[in-house]
PDB file of C-alpha atoms in Angstrom:
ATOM      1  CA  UNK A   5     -38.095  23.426 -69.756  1.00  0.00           C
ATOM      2  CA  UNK A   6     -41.097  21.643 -68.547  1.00  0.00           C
ATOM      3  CA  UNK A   7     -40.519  21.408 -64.894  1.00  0.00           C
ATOM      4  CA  UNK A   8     -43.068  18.317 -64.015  1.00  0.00           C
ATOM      5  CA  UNK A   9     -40.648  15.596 -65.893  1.00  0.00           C
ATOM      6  CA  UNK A  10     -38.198  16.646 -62.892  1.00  0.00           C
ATOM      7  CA  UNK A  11     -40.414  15.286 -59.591  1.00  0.00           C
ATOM      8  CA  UNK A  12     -38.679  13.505 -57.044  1.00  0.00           C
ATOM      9  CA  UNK A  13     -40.824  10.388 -57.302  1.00  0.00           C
ATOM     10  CA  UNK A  14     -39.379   9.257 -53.437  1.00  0.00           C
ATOM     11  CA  UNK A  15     -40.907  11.727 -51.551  1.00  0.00           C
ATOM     12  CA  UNK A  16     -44.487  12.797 -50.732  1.00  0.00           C
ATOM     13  CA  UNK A  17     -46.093  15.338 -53.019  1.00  0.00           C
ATOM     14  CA  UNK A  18     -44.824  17.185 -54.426  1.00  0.00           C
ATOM     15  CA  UNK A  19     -40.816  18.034 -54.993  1.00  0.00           C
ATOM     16  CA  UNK A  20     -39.296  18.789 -58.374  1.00  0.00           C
ATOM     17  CA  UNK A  21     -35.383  19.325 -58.624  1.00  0.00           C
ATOM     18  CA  UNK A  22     -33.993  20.733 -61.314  1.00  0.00           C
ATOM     19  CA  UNK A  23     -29.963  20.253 -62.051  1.00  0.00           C
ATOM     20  CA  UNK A  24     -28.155  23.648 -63.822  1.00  0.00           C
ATOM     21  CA  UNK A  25     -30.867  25.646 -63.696  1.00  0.00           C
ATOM     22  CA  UNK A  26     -28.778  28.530 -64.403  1.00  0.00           C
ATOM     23  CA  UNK A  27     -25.248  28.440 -65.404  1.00  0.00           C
ATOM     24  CA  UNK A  28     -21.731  28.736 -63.202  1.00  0.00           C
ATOM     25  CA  UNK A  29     -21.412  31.854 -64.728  1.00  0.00           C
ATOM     26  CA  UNK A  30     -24.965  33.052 -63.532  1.00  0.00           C
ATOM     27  CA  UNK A  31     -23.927  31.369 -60.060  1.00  0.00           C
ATOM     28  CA  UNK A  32     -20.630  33.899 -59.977  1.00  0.00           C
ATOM     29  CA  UNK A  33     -22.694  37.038 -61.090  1.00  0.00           C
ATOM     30  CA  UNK A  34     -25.043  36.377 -58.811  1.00  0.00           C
ATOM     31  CA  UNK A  35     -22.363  35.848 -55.735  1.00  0.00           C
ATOM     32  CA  UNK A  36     -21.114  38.992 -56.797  1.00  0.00           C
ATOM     33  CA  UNK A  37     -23.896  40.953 -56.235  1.00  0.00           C
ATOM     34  CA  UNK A  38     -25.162  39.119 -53.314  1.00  0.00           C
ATOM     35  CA  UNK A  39     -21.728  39.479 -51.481  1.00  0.00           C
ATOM     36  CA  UNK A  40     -21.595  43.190 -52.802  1.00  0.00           C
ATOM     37  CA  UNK A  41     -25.044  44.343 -51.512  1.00  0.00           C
ATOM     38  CA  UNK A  42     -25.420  47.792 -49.002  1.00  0.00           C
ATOM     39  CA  UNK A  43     -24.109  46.395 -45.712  1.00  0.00           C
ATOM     40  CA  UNK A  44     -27.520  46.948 -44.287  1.00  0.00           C
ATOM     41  CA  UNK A  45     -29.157  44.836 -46.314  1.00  0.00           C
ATOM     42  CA  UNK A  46     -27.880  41.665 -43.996  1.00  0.00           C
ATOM     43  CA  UNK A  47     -29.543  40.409 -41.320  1.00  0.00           C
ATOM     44  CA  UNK A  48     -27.311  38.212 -39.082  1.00  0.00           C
ATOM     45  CA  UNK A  49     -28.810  35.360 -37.072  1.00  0.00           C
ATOM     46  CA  UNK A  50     -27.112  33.125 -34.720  1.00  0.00           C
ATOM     47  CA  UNK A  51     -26.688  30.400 -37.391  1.00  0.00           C
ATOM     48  CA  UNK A  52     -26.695  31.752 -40.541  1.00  0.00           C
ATOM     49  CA  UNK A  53     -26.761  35.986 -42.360  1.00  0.00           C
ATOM     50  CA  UNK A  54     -29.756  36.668 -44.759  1.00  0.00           C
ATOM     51  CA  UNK A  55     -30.999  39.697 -46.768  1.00  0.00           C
ATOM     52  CA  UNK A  56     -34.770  40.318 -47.428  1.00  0.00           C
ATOM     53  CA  UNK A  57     -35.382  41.778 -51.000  1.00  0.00           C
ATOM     54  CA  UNK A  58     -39.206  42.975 -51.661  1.00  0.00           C
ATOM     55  CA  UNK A  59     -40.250  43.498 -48.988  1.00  0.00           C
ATOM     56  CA  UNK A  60     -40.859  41.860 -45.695  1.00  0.00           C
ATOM     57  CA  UNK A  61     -43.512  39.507 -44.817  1.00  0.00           C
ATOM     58  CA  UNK A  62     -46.092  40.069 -42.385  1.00  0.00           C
ATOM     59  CA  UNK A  63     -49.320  38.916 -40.977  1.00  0.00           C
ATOM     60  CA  UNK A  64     -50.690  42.183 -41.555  1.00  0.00           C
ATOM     61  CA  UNK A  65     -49.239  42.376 -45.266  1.00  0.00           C
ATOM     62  CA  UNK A  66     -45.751  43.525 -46.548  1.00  0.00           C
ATOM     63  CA  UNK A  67     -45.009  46.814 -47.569  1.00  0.00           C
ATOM     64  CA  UNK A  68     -44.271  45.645 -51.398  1.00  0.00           C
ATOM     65  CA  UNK A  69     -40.706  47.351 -52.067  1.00  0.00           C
ATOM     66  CA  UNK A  70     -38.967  46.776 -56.108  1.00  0.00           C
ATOM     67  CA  UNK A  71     -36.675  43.592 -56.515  1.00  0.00           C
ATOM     68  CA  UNK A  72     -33.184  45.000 -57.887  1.00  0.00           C
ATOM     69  CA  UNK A  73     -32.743  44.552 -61.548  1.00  0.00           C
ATOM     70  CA  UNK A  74     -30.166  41.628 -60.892  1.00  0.00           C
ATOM     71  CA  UNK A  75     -32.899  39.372 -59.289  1.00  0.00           C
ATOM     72  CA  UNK A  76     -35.737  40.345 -62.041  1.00  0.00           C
ATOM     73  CA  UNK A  77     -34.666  38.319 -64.507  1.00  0.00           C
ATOM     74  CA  UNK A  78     -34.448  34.990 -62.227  1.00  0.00           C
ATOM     75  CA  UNK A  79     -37.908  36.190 -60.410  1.00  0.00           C
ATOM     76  CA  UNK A  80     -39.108  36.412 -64.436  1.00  0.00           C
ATOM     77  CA  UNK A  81     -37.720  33.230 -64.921  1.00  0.00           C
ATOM     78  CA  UNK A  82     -39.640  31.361 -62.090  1.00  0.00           C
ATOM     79  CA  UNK A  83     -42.630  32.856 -62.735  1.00  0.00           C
ATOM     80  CA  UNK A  84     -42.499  31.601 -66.317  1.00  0.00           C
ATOM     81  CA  UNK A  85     -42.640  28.229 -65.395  1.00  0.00           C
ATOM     82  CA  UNK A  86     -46.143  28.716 -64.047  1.00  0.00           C
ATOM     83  CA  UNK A  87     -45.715  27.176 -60.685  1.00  0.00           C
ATOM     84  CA  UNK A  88     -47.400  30.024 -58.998  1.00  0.00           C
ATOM     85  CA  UNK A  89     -50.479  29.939 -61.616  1.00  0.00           C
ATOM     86  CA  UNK A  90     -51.385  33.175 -62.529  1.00  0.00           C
ATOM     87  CA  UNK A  91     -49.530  34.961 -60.030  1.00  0.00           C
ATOM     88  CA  UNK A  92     -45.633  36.002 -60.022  1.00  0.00           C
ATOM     89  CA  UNK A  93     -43.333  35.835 -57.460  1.00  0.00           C
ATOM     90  CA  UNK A  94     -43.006  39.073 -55.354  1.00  0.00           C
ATOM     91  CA  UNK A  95     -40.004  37.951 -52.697  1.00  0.00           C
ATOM     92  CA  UNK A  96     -36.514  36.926 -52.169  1.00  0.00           C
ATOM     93  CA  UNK A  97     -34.783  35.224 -49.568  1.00  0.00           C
ATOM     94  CA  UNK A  98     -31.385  35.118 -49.596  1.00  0.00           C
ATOM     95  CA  UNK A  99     -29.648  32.930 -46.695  1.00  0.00           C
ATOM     96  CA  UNK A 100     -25.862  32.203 -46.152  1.00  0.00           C
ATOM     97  CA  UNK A 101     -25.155  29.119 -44.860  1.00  0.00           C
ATOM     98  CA  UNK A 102     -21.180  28.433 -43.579  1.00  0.00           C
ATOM     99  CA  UNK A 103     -19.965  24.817 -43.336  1.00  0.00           C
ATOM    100  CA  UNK A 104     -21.345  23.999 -39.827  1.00  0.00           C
ATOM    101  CA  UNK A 105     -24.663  25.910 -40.101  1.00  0.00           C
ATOM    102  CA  UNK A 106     -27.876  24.480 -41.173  1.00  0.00           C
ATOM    103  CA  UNK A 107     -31.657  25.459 -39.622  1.00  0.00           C
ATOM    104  CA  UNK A 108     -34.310  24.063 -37.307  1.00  0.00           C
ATOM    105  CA  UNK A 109     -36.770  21.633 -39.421  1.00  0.00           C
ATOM    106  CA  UNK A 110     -39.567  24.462 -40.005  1.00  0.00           C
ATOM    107  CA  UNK A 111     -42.437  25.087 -42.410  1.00  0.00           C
ATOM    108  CA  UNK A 112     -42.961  28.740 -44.415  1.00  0.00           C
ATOM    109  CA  UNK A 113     -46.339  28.979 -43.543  1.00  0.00           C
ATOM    110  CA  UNK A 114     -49.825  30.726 -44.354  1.00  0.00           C
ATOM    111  CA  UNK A 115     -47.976  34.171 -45.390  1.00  0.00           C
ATOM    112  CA  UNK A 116     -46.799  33.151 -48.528  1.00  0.00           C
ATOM    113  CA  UNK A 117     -48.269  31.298 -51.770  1.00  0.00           C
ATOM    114  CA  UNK A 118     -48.298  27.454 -51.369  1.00  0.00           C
ATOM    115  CA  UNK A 119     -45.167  27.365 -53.439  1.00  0.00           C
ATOM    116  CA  UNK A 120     -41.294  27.591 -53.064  1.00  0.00           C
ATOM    117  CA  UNK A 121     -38.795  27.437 -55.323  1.00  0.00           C
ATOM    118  CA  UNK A 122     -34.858  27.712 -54.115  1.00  0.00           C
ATOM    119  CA  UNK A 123     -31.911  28.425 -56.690  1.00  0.00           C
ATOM    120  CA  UNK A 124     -28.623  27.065 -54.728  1.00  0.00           C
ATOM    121  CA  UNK A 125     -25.405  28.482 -54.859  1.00  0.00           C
ATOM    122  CA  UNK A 126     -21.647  27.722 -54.076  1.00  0.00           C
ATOM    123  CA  UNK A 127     -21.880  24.782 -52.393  1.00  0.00           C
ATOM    124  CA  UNK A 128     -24.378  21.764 -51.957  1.00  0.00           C
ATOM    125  CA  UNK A 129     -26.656  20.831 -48.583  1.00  0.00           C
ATOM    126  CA  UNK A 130     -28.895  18.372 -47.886  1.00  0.00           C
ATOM    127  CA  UNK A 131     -32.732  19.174 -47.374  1.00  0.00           C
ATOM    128  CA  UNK A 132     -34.264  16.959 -44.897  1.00  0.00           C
ATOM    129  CA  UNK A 133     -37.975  16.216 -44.629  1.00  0.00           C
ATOM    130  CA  UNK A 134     -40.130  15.492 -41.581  1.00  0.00           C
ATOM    131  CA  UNK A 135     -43.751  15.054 -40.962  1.00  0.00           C
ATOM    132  CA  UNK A 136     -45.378  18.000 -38.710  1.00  0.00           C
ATOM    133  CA  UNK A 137     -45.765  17.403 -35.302  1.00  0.00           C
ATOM    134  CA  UNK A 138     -49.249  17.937 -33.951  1.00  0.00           C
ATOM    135  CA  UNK A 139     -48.253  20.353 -31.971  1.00  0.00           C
ATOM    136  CA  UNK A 140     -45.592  22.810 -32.674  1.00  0.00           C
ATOM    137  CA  UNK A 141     -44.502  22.687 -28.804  1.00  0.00           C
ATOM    138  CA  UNK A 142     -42.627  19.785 -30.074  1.00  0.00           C
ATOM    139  CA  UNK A 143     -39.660  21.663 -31.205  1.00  0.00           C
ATOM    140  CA  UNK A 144     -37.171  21.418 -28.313  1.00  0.00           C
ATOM    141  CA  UNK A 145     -34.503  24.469 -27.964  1.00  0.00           C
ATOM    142  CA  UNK A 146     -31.411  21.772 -28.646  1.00  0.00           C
ATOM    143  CA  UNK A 147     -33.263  21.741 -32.644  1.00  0.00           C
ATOM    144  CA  UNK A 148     -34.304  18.265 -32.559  1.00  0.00           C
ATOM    145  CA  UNK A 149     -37.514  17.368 -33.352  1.00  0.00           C
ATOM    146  CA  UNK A 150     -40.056  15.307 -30.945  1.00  0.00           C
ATOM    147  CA  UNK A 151     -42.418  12.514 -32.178  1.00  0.00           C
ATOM    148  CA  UNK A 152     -41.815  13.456 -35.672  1.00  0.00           C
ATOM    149  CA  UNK A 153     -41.201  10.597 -38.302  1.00  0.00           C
ATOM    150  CA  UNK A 154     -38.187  11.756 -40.795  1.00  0.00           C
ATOM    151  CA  UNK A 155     -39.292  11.063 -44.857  1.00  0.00           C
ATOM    152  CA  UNK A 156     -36.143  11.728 -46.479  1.00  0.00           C
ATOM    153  CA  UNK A 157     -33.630  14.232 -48.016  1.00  0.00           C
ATOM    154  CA  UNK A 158     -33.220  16.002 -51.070  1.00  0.00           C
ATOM    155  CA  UNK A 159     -29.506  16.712 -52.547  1.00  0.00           C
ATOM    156  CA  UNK A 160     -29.014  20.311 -53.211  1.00  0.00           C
ATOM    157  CA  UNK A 161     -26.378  20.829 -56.223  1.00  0.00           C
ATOM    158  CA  UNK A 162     -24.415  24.422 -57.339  1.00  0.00           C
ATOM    159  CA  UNK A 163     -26.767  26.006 -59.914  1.00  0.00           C
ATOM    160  CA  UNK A 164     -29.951  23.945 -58.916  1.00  0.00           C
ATOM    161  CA  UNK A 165     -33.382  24.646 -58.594  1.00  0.00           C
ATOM    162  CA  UNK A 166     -35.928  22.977 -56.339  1.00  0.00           C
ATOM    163  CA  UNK A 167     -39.704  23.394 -56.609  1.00  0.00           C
ATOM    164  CA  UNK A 168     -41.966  22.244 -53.181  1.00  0.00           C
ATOM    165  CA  UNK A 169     -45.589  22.985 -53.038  1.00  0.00           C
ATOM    166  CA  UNK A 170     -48.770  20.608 -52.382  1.00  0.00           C
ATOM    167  CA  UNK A 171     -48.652  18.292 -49.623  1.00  0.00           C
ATOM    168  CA  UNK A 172     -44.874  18.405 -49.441  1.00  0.00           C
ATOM    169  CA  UNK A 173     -45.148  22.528 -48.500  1.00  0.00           C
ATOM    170  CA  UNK A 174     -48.478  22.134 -45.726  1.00  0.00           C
ATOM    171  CA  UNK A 175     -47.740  18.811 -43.872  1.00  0.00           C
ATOM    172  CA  UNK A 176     -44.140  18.667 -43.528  1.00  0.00           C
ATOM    173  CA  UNK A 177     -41.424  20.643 -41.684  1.00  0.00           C
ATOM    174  CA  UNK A 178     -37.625  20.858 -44.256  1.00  0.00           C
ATOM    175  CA  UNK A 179     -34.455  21.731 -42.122  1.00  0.00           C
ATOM    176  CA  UNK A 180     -30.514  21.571 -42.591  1.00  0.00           C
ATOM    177  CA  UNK A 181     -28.707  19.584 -40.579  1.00  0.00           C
ATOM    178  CA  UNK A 182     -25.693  21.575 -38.642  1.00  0.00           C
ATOM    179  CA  UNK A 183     -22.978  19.715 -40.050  1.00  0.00           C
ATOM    180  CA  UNK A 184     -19.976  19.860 -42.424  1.00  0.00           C
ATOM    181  CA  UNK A 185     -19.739  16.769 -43.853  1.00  0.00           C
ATOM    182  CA  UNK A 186     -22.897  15.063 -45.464  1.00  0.00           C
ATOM    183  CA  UNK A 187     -23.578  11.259 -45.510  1.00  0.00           C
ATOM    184  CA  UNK A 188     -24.811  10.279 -49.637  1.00  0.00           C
ATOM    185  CA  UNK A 189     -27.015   6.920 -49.000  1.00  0.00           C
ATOM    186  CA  UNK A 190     -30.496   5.785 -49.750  1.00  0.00           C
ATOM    187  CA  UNK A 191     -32.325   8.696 -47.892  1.00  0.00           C
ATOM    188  CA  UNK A 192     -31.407  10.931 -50.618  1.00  0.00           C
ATOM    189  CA  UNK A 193     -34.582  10.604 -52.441  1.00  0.00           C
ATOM    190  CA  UNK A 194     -33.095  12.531 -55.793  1.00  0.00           C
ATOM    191  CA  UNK A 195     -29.798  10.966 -55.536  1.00  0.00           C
ATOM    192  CA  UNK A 196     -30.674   9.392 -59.603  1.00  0.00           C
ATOM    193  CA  UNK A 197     -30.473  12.964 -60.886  1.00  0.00           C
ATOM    194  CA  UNK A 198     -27.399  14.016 -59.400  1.00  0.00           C
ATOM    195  CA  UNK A 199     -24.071  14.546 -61.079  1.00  0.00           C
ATOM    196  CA  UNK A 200     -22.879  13.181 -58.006  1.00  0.00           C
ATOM    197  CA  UNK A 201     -24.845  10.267 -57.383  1.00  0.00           C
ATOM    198  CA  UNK A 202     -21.744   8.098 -56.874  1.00  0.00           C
ATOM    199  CA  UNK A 203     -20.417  10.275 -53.765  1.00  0.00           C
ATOM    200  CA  UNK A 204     -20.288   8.852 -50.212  1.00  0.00           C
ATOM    201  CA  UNK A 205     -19.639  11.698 -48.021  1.00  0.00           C
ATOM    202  CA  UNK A 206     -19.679  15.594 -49.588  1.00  0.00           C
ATOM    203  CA  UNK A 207     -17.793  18.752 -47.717  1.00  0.00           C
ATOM    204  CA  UNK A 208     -19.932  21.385 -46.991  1.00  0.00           C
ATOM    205  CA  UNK A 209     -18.886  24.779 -48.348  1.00  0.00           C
ATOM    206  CA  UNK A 210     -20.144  28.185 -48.266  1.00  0.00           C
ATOM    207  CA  UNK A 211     -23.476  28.138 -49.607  1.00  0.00           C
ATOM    208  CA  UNK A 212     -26.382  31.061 -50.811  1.00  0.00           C
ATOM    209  CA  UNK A 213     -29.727  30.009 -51.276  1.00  0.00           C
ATOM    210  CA  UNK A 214     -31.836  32.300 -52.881  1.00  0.00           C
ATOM    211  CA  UNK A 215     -35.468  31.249 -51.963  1.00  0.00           C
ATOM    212  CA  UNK A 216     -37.860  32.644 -54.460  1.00  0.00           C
ATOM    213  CA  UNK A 217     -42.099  33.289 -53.132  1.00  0.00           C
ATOM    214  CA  UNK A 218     -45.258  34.764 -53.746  1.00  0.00           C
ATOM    215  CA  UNK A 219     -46.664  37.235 -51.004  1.00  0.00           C
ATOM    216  CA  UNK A 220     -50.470  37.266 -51.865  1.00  0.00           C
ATOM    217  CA  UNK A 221     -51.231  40.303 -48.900  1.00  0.00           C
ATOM    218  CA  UNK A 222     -49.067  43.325 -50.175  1.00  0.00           C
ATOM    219  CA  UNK A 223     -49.076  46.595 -48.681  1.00  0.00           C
ATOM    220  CA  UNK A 224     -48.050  49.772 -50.626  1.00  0.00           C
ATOM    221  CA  UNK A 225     -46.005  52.251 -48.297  1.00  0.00           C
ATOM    222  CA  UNK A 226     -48.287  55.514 -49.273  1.00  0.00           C
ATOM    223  CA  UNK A 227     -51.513  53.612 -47.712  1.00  0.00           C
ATOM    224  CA  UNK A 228     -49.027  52.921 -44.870  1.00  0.00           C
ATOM    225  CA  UNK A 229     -47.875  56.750 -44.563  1.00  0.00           C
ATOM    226  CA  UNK A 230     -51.454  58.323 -45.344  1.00  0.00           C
ATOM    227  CA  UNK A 231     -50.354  60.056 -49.229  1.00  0.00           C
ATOM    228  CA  UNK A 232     -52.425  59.943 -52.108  1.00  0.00           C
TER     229      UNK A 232
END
């Protein structure tokens, strides 16, 4: 699969979204797994639950922990498509979003690799673009943005992959609306290749993102605890 035939050509550099990047039947083994992880493992938030697998990021570097065996062989996969150059991807994200939630427009910053790449599960959403405030004192508490000029979505499909990096990851902030029902019209700047490019309004259901990075700083835990 050569990933640079799939760039969203409506949309400042650089977006590439990839329809059935894995299979329904990868999407349910997945969901299994996800929804059968240690209790512990989630993290719940005010507007959405996530688990952290490798690690977790942090200015000073993050203690590098081993990705389960179930998430090797997508990490493998992303790293095989050489969007992180010679480097491989080192750390999941997994967010649940219920019909209703969504998240602030907000950018993933210096921590990681210039680089994202999100496999999306169970449900659609709509990724929404905006260019960065000057100052980050723009972002009110009610989650609207100030003085910031929206670009455009992207359509997220079941089983899809979407690739970000360049200008696309440094200059401009990507939320989800907090909705249930999404509006299909010309601000969907991949809307010619979705399945469902003939849709006027989409139901939001429960949806798992798996968000898929490189860490450049990592930490091992025996520097951390003093052994040799």
């Amino acid at each position: 699969m050569t990933w640079t035939n799939f760039k969203v050509l409506k949309l400042p550099d650089s977006a590439y979204y990839l329809p059935n990047f894995i299979t329904p039947n990868e999407e349910s083994q997945l969901l299994e797994k996800i929804y059968t992880s240690p209790k512990p493992k989630w993290k719940t938030l005010s507007n959405r639950r996530l688990q952290n697998w490798g690690g977790f990021p942090h200015p000073k570097g993050m203690i590098q922990e081993k990705l389960p065996e179930w998430l090797l062989s997508y990490v493998h996969k992303i790293g095989t498509l050489g969007i992180f150059k010679d480097k491989l991807p080192n750390h999941v994200l997994i967010n649940e979003y219920l019909p209703g939630q969504g998240i602030m427009p907000h950018e993933d910053g210096p921590l990681f690799y210039p680089t994202i790449a999100t496999i999306n599960l169970g449900s659609h959403t709509v990724l929404d673009y905006y260019e960065k405030p000057c100052d980050s004192e723009n972002l009110d508490s009610d989650n609207q943005i100030k003085n910031c000029l929206y670009v455009g979505s992207i359509l997220l499909e079941r089983c899809s992959l979407l690739l970000v990096q360049d200008n696309l990851y440094t200059k401009y902030l990507h939320g989800i609306k907090e909705i249930s029902t999404d509006v299909i019209d010309e601000n969907i700047k991949n809307l010619n290749m979705c399945s469902t490019e003939n849709a006027t309004e989409m139901s939001r259901q429960s949806r798992i993102s798996l968000t898929i990075r490189h860490v450049p700083h990592t930490i091992k835990a025996n520097r951390i605890f003093g052994i040799k």
